[in-house]
Coordinates of C-alpha atoms in Angstrom, one line a residue:
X18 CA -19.2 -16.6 -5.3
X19 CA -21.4 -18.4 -8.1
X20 CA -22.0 -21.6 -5.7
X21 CA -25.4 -22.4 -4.7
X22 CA -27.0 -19.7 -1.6
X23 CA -25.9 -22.6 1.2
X24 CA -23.0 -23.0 0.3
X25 CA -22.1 -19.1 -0.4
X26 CA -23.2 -18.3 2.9
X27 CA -20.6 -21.6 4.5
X28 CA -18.2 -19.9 2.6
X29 CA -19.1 -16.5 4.0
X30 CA -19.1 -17.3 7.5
X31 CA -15.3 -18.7 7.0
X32 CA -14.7 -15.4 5.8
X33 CA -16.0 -14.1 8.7
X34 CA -14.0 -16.5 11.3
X35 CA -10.8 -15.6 9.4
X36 CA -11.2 -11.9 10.3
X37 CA -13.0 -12.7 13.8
X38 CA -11.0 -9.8 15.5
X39 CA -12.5 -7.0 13.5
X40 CA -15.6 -5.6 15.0
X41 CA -18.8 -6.5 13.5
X42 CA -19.7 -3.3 12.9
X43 CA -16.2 -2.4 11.2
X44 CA -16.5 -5.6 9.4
X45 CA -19.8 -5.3 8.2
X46 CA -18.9 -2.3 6.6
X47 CA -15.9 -3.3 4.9
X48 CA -17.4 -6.3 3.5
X49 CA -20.3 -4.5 1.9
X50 CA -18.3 -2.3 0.0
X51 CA -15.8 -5.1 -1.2
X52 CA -18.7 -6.7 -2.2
X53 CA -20.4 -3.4 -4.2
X54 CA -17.1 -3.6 -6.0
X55 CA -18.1 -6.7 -7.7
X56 CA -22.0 -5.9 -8.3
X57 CA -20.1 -2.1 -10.3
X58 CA -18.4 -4.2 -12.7
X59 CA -19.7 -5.3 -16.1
X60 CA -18.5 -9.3 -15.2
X61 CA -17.8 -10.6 -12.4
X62 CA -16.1 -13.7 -14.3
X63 CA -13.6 -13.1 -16.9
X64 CA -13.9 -16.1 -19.1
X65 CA -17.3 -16.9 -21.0
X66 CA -17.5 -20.3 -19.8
X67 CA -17.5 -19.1 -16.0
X68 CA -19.8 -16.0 -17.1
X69 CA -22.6 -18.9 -18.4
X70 CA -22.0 -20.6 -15.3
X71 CA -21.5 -18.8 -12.4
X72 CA -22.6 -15.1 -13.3
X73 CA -25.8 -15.0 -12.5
X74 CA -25.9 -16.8 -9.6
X75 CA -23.0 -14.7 -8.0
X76 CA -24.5 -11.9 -8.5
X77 CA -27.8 -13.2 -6.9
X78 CA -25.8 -14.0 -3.7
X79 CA -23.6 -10.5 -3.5
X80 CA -26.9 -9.1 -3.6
X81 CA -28.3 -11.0 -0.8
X82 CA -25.2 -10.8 1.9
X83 CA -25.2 -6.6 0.9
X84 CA -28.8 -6.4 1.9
X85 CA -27.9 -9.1 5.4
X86 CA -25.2 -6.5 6.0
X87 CA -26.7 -3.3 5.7
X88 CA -29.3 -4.7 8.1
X89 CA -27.1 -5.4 10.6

């Protein structure tokens, strides 16, 4: 979740191929609010180290996909 945007979205779009038989629109959905789970929680990382390293950016690119999702 923390990796740099490109990557996240490679990751994303596996994601997406693993579940290919659930409508997009179903999918969508689902996504977004598995997704909103994270963003409702104080940390997404439970460790300090990962917190410094990957918090911010995580939360940067659950932001992002929410906002492609709800667009779709």
């Amino acid at each position: 979740l923390g990796a740099v945007h490109t990557d996240f979205l490679k990751y994303e779009e596996k994601i997406r191929n693993e579940f290919y038989f659930i409508q997009d629109q179903v999918y969508n959905e689902k996504r977004r609010q598995f997704l909103t789970q994270f963003l409702q929680k104080p940390y997404i990382y439970q460790t300090e180290y990962f917190r410094k390293k990957y918090e911010e950016q995580a939360r940067e690119n659950i932001q992002q996909l929410i906002h492609q999702l709800e667009k779709k």
